Amino acid sequence: MLDKSFDPAAIEQRLYQGWEASGAFSADPSSPAKPFTIMIPPPNVTGSLHIGHALDNTLQDVLIRWRRMQGRDALWQPGTDHAGIATQMVVERLLAQQGGPDRRAMGREAFLNRVWEWKAESGGTITRQLRRLGASLDWPRERFTMDEGLSDAVREVFVRLYREGLLYRDRRLVNWDPKFLTAISDLEVESKEVKGSLWHLRYPVEGEPGRFLVVATTRPETMLGDTAVAVHPEDERFRDLVGKRVILPLTGRAIPVVADEYSDPEKGSGAVKITPAHDFNDFEVGRRHALGMPSVLDAEGRVMLDEIAASMVAVDGVADLDFVRGLAGQDRFAARKAIVARLEEMELLEKIEPHTHMVPHGDRSGVPIEPRLTMQWYVDAKTLAQPAIKAVETGQTVFTPRQWENTFFAWMRDIQPWCVSRQLWWGHQIPAWYAPDGEVFVAHTAEEAAAQAREKFGRDVELTRDEDVLDTWFSSALWPFSTIGWPEKTPELAKYYPGDVLVTGFDIIFFWVARMIMMGIHFMGEVPFRTVCIHGLVRDEKGQKMSKSRGNVMDPLELIDVHGADAVRFTLCALAGPGRDIKLSKQRIEGYRAFATKIWNASRFCEMNGIAPRADFDPASARLPLSRWILDAANAALADANAALEAFRFDDYALACYRFTWNGFCDWFLEFAKPVLNGPDGPEKEEVKGAAQHVLGTILRMLHPAMPFITEELWHRMGYGAEGSLIRAPWPEAVPVEGAAEARAELDWVVRLVSEVRTVRSEMNVAPSITVPLLLSGASGESLARAARWSDAICRLGRATEIRALDGEAPRGAVQAVVGEATIMLPLADVIDLAAERARLAKERARIAGEAAKTEAKLGSDVFVSRAPEEIVQEMRDRLEAQQTEMARLDAAMARIAG
RNA sequence: GGGCGCUUAGCUCAGUGGUAGAGCGGCGGUUUUACACACCGUUGGUCGGCGGUUCGAAUCCGUCAGCGCCCACCA
């Protein structure tokens, strides 16, 4: 016997362990089945499951379970990402807490050992949590981006790209994070609005005492590194100054005034100071005019005078070398304050304007990034992007919803060189070695590099390895093929590449999706996946982004504890409309928790009525309209579910399951079945039971991808599991149903009849306890035959004592309603208010009349009749006829009841 | 500054040319032997504004407004 209520907590862990232990999640490269592959977006190894993961992985699990049941050899590849900066931070924080030596004191090797230790102890959190969600990942294949195999792939890619000239070292400005002391890529920079000031500084013109060129800047501290002032070539105000020099205050260096289109006469003072080593635009200007590019800030953003010390010149009233020397080692913001104050004292500060502008910040450190002139490794993304753009243009990879392709194209068509080196320790160390003279050797191993050097120099030379590691996204970009063996030629690689679907959020289209497509095409010769399914962000019920500071985060594990994994999963599916963010509320989850209970109770009802799986039931042999109707409805629901899943419409899939199960199967079919099940044994009861068990089996299978736990549990408890677990059961297929159209027509009629009776009784405030005969007036032979066949169900659901044709006079003061050609009469004169019944009928008549008038107006229009398609016109004619018939019936009903 | 998206019932959202839908909520009723996490009934909308195309527009086009997101080097 099924328990009185469904308790998810009691079954989830047991079922999951059963699936995992039985190998139900395993792909099989040796199977002849067609593969279906999804690569998990590898979560950070430091991570724990948040609601966004829950959504992303629920959707993937739905697809994987669905295809697996369809007989595909499903591979859902699990794994985690080493998350360079994030992980290094976590371990450094841990070291600080423990009060031991810090990273630098430990040294690189010891520190890395410590990180690996941490990973072994704490790195499994998120994979455990994915299990709670029910995710059917192929765990024995779990990979980590720093695994030996994946690291091989990284080295191979690095070496090959280098040899192809698609990866190179360059000394240019990078986004430098002064907190983490590393370069970061453009993507890791986010602009934030900052309220600052615009300082107008006076630069004295050389040889013209009392004349100043005023420059406006938001970053006065970088003036130490100025090497020019630029004015617009057309700007009359400054024309005579071009070619002359100005004295840079504080450091006393004379710098040229150059004419450059970059300078905008409308902005600031119209003259702009040029600091090539600390500003991306100035860098370009510096290149154009062959200017010096001294850096005046060190890695931590502190003033550094090394590169300008020699050129400083004492100039009375303009330069103050002692002051400048005092700045050395000061933080950039402290230096800014000091410089502004000193310039003010020296009367070289013209004015200060309040100024709000966008300032680039490191996305992880949160501090303003500092453009810094350094040597870094770059990938020639522009070249790699071309075939990737083409692949999406030609539909080899399709984004869904399609609109995201625009986002992809916009970025890819304007892609910049990708800075891939990071000054961190945790990550893939760059496979490049340097000879004492700086000559670089890129190789898979130190030995290979040494051999190259020997070849080059004709003798052994001491090589030192590049200290830097690669951007974490460099290894993530290889994920679709590195996880399945590349660069080895494994059976997995042959079978599961390219993958079918990538499911992810729009926020990592640039970081990850685009780069996988580029690398996949370049190294595998084919796109890494056919479809990119982009979903929205999970927000709170008010539409706000969930964040710790707002205190509105919903923890998926808590939700699973309270409502069960199935309810959480189903809710996420039901809300996952295409391209829309999800507003998640507790109420919605509770609603779908109720759905799980409903399924449980429907199964209980079936169990109580001896409805059990029967292999010998042949749907094609069903004779009764009731069983034909429900079998046909199950076919339709299944078709809807399939179409929805094919189109990645998880919301439509959930809705199709929900409606059929609740409204179709529970509300109508089981109610109709009750009289039969309570009636005498015989072929009729056997067929209804057969249809019921068949449809319940279809429901459990159809719902399994979204609600794996409760469906698996019921599958076994109801006895469907003789052949094995539901997770491996075949996906249901449509069954042949004879006479489906007739069955539909009949059941539709019964439903309409019952609904009409219920409505009028309710509207006339007839207590449910009052039961009366149900009389049919003007009914066709077919209707009467149906009434006879469905007498028990109609009486039960319509609170009637009997249903029969009206013979003779209509009863006085009956409640009436029109169903098709027939008029229903309920002799209730004693209990109702006849005036109210007249009013009700009149209102109904007026409603129909209103609709008929609209139809008539349409048909009365010559343009409509002559220009609309014939079938539409005919439809209108039919509609009008039906409306007129119904009005006539209502008129008759009113006449009967007339006082 | 450029691009994208959204605006439909109190709330959350479906609905890509032919009588406006769902869920939740609200309201009224019900111990009908699976289920009150239930059942039955019901109330809610000139589909953001304006203009156009069309026999016909929530749906296509234009425009305006509001909201949101992404990208961008503006001193």
PDB file of C-alpha atoms in Angstrom, chain A residues 52-192:
ATOM      1  CA  GLY A  52      21.332  29.314 -11.064  1.00  0.00           C
ATOM      2  CA  HIS A  53      23.173  25.992 -11.056  1.00  0.00           C
ATOM      3  CA  ALA A  54      19.930  24.312 -10.065  1.00  0.00           C
ATOM      4  CA  LEU A  55      18.196  25.743 -13.120  1.00  0.00           C
ATOM      5  CA  ASP A  56      21.024  25.056 -15.545  1.00  0.00           C
ATOM      6  CA  ASN A  57      21.497  21.490 -14.403  1.00  0.00           C
ATOM      7  CA  THR A  58      17.809  20.700 -14.131  1.00  0.00           C
ATOM      8  CA  LEU A  59      17.365  21.630 -17.770  1.00  0.00           C
ATOM      9  CA  GLN A  60      20.348  19.523 -18.767  1.00  0.00           C
ATOM     10  CA  ASP A  61      19.101  16.596 -16.733  1.00  0.00           C
ATOM     11  CA  VAL A  62      15.673  16.815 -18.332  1.00  0.00           C
ATOM     12  CA  LEU A  63      17.234  16.597 -21.791  1.00  0.00           C
ATOM     13  CA  ILE A  64      19.610  13.831 -20.825  1.00  0.00           C
ATOM     14  CA  ARG A  65      16.978  11.672 -19.129  1.00  0.00           C
ATOM     15  CA  TRP A  66      14.566  12.188 -22.003  1.00  0.00           C
ATOM     16  CA  ARG A  67      17.096  11.177 -24.655  1.00  0.00           C
ATOM     17  CA  ARG A  68      18.365   8.304 -22.540  1.00  0.00           C
ATOM     18  CA  MET A  69      14.824   6.945 -22.322  1.00  0.00           C
ATOM     19  CA  GLN A  70      14.542   7.357 -26.071  1.00  0.00           C
ATOM     20  CA  GLY A  71      17.378   4.895 -26.348  1.00  0.00           C
ATOM     21  CA  ARG A  72      20.203   7.279 -27.069  1.00  0.00           C
ATOM     22  CA  ASP A  73      23.636   6.579 -25.633  1.00  0.00           C
ATOM     23  CA  ALA A  74      23.518   9.584 -23.356  1.00  0.00           C
ATOM     24  CA  LEU A  75      26.694  11.175 -22.065  1.00  0.00           C
ATOM     25  CA  TRP A  76      26.374  13.959 -19.559  1.00  0.00           C
ATOM     26  CA  GLN A  77      29.974  14.809 -18.866  1.00  0.00           C
ATOM     27  CA  PRO A  78      30.624  16.018 -15.309  1.00  0.00           C
ATOM     28  CA  GLY A  79      33.530  17.969 -13.962  1.00  0.00           C
ATOM     29  CA  THR A  80      34.755  21.056 -12.205  1.00  0.00           C
ATOM     30  CA  ASP A  81      36.880  24.033 -13.087  1.00  0.00           C
ATOM     31  CA  HIS A  82      40.046  24.935 -11.211  1.00  0.00           C
ATOM     32  CA  ALA A  83      38.976  28.598 -11.125  1.00  0.00           C
ATOM     33  CA  GLY A  84      42.396  30.221 -10.869  1.00  0.00           C
ATOM     34  CA  ILE A  85      41.862  33.428  -8.945  1.00  0.00           C
ATOM     35  CA  ALA A  86      38.866  32.208  -6.940  1.00  0.00           C
ATOM     36  CA  THR A  87      40.593  29.105  -5.660  1.00  0.00           C
ATOM     37  CA  GLN A  88      43.874  30.819  -4.951  1.00  0.00           C
ATOM     38  CA  MET A  89      41.952  33.393  -2.922  1.00  0.00           C
ATOM     39  CA  VAL A  90      40.094  30.760  -0.939  1.00  0.00           C
ATOM     40  CA  VAL A  91      43.279  28.996   0.064  1.00  0.00           C
ATOM     41  CA  GLU A  92      45.133  32.220   0.812  1.00  0.00           C
ATOM     42  CA  ARG A  93      42.294  33.303   3.067  1.00  0.00           C
ATOM     43  CA  LEU A  94      42.476  29.942   4.788  1.00  0.00           C
ATOM     44  CA  LEU A  95      46.203  30.342   5.339  1.00  0.00           C
ATOM     45  CA  ALA A  96      45.614  33.774   6.827  1.00  0.00           C
ATOM     46  CA  GLN A  97      42.988  32.399   9.195  1.00  0.00           C
ATOM     47  CA  GLN A  98      45.286  29.663  10.352  1.00  0.00           C
ATOM     48  CA  GLY A  99      47.969  32.243  11.044  1.00  0.00           C
ATOM     49  CA  GLY A 100      50.653  30.291   9.263  1.00  0.00           C
ATOM     50  CA  PRO A 101      53.039  31.539   6.583  1.00  0.00           C
ATOM     51  CA  ASP A 102      51.431  33.198   3.593  1.00  0.00           C
ATOM     52  CA  ARG A 103      51.702  32.160  -0.022  1.00  0.00           C
ATOM     53  CA  ARG A 104      54.978  33.941  -0.692  1.00  0.00           C
ATOM     54  CA  ALA A 105      56.591  32.715   2.484  1.00  0.00           C
ATOM     55  CA  MET A 106      55.598  29.158   1.595  1.00  0.00           C
ATOM     56  CA  GLY A 107      56.925  29.283  -1.914  1.00  0.00           C
ATOM     57  CA  ARG A 108      55.212  28.154  -5.049  1.00  0.00           C
ATOM     58  CA  GLU A 109      55.549  24.400  -4.695  1.00  0.00           C
ATOM     59  CA  ALA A 110      54.400  24.221  -1.093  1.00  0.00           C
ATOM     60  CA  PHE A 111      51.510  26.533  -1.811  1.00  0.00           C
ATOM     61  CA  LEU A 112      50.351  24.470  -4.765  1.00  0.00           C
ATOM     62  CA  ASN A 113      50.516  21.342  -2.633  1.00  0.00           C
ATOM     63  CA  ARG A 114      48.342  23.102  -0.121  1.00  0.00           C
ATOM     64  CA  VAL A 115      45.783  23.976  -2.823  1.00  0.00           C
ATOM     65  CA  TRP A 116      45.651  20.376  -3.989  1.00  0.00           C
ATOM     66  CA  GLU A 117      45.139  19.332  -0.371  1.00  0.00           C
ATOM     67  CA  TRP A 118      42.313  21.784  -0.063  1.00  0.00           C
ATOM     68  CA  LYS A 119      40.774  20.434  -3.261  1.00  0.00           C
ATOM     69  CA  ALA A 120      40.937  16.882  -1.976  1.00  0.00           C
ATOM     70  CA  GLU A 121      39.211  17.878   1.264  1.00  0.00           C
ATOM     71  CA  SER A 122      36.683  20.458   0.143  1.00  0.00           C
ATOM     72  CA  GLY A 123      36.473  20.330  -3.627  1.00  0.00           C
ATOM     73  CA  GLY A 124      33.622  17.844  -3.759  1.00  0.00           C
ATOM     74  CA  THR A 125      30.914  20.029  -2.292  1.00  0.00           C
ATOM     75  CA  ILE A 126      29.209  20.982  -5.504  1.00  0.00           C
ATOM     76  CA  THR A 127      29.259  17.522  -7.010  1.00  0.00           C
ATOM     77  CA  ARG A 128      27.572  16.162  -3.890  1.00  0.00           C
ATOM     78  CA  GLN A 129      24.979  18.897  -4.199  1.00  0.00           C
ATOM     79  CA  LEU A 130      24.327  18.102  -7.849  1.00  0.00           C
ATOM     80  CA  ARG A 131      23.450  14.605  -6.705  1.00  0.00           C
ATOM     81  CA  ARG A 132      20.839  16.004  -4.336  1.00  0.00           C
ATOM     82  CA  LEU A 133      19.250  17.728  -7.293  1.00  0.00           C
ATOM     83  CA  GLY A 134      18.996  14.355  -9.026  1.00  0.00           C
ATOM     84  CA  ALA A 135      21.451  15.195 -11.801  1.00  0.00           C
ATOM     85  CA  SER A 136      22.228  12.017 -13.749  1.00  0.00           C
ATOM     86  CA  LEU A 137      25.831  12.824 -14.586  1.00  0.00           C
ATOM     87  CA  ASP A 138      28.225  10.093 -15.636  1.00  0.00           C
ATOM     88  CA  TRP A 139      30.272  10.391 -12.447  1.00  0.00           C
ATOM     89  CA  PRO A 140      33.058   7.931 -13.152  1.00  0.00           C
ATOM     90  CA  ARG A 141      33.988  10.225 -16.031  1.00  0.00           C
ATOM     91  CA  GLU A 142      34.270  13.268 -13.791  1.00  0.00           C
ATOM     92  CA  ARG A 143      37.128  15.523 -14.855  1.00  0.00           C
ATOM     93  CA  PHE A 144      38.926  18.502 -13.412  1.00  0.00           C
ATOM     94  CA  THR A 145      40.506  21.172 -15.572  1.00  0.00           C
ATOM     95  CA  MET A 146      43.864  20.610 -13.854  1.00  0.00           C
ATOM     96  CA  ASP A 147      43.776  16.836 -14.372  1.00  0.00           C
ATOM     97  CA  GLU A 148      46.793  15.367 -16.077  1.00  0.00           C
ATOM     98  CA  GLY A 149      44.877  14.701 -19.271  1.00  0.00           C
ATOM     99  CA  LEU A 150      43.317  18.114 -19.477  1.00  0.00           C
ATOM    100  CA  SER A 151      46.666  19.693 -18.701  1.00  0.00           C
ATOM    101  CA  ASP A 152      48.149  17.758 -21.626  1.00  0.00           C
ATOM    102  CA  ALA A 153      45.468  19.230 -23.821  1.00  0.00           C
ATOM    103  CA  VAL A 154      46.247  22.717 -22.587  1.00  0.00           C
ATOM    104  CA  ARG A 155      49.962  22.328 -23.337  1.00  0.00           C
ATOM    105  CA  GLU A 156      49.257  20.853 -26.737  1.00  0.00           C
ATOM    106  CA  VAL A 157      46.945  23.709 -27.662  1.00  0.00           C
ATOM    107  CA  PHE A 158      49.424  26.297 -26.418  1.00  0.00           C
ATOM    108  CA  VAL A 159      52.287  24.806 -28.364  1.00  0.00           C
ATOM    109  CA  ARG A 160      50.296  24.405 -31.542  1.00  0.00           C
ATOM    110  CA  LEU A 161      48.847  27.892 -31.464  1.00  0.00           C
ATOM    111  CA  TYR A 162      52.323  29.261 -30.876  1.00  0.00           C
ATOM    112  CA  ARG A 163      53.765  27.363 -33.786  1.00  0.00           C
ATOM    113  CA  GLU A 164      50.910  28.525 -35.977  1.00  0.00           C
ATOM    114  CA  GLY A 165      51.597  32.112 -35.028  1.00  0.00           C
ATOM    115  CA  LEU A 166      48.217  32.425 -33.346  1.00  0.00           C
ATOM    116  CA  LEU A 167      49.709  32.898 -29.901  1.00  0.00           C
ATOM    117  CA  TYR A 168      52.464  35.388 -29.169  1.00  0.00           C
ATOM    118  CA  ARG A 169      54.114  37.553 -26.572  1.00  0.00           C
ATOM    119  CA  ASP A 170      53.638  41.279 -26.724  1.00  0.00           C
ATOM    120  CA  ARG A 171      54.540  44.296 -24.655  1.00  0.00           C
ATOM    121  CA  ARG A 172      51.532  46.565 -24.559  1.00  0.00           C
ATOM    122  CA  LEU A 173      49.017  47.948 -22.131  1.00  0.00           C
ATOM    123  CA  VAL A 174      46.995  45.390 -20.243  1.00  0.00           C
ATOM    124  CA  ASN A 175      44.232  45.592 -17.693  1.00  0.00           C
ATOM    125  CA  TRP A 176      46.173  45.164 -14.495  1.00  0.00           C
ATOM    126  CA  ASP A 177      44.529  44.225 -11.240  1.00  0.00           C
ATOM    127  CA  PRO A 178      46.542  45.947  -8.487  1.00  0.00           C
ATOM    128  CA  LYS A 179      44.912  43.793  -5.815  1.00  0.00           C
ATOM    129  CA  PHE A 180      45.578  40.378  -7.307  1.00  0.00           C
ATOM    130  CA  LEU A 181      48.734  41.606  -9.040  1.00  0.00           C
ATOM    131  CA  THR A 182      47.905  40.037 -12.341  1.00  0.00           C
ATOM    132  CA  ALA A 183      46.847  40.923 -15.819  1.00  0.00           C
ATOM    133  CA  ILE A 184      43.232  40.183 -16.651  1.00  0.00           C
ATOM    134  CA  SER A 185      41.369  40.032 -19.939  1.00  0.00           C
ATOM    135  CA  ASP A 186      38.994  42.683 -21.231  1.00  0.00           C
ATOM    136  CA  LEU A 187      36.077  40.496 -20.242  1.00  0.00           C
ATOM    137  CA  GLU A 188      37.118  40.430 -16.622  1.00  0.00           C
ATOM    138  CA  VAL A 189      36.829  44.185 -16.431  1.00  0.00           C
ATOM    139  CA  GLU A 190      33.545  45.798 -15.565  1.00  0.00           C
ATOM    140  CA  SER A 191      32.870  49.486 -15.788  1.00  0.00           C
ATOM    141  CA  LYS A 192      31.335  51.090 -12.746  1.00  0.00           C
TER     142      LYS A 192
END
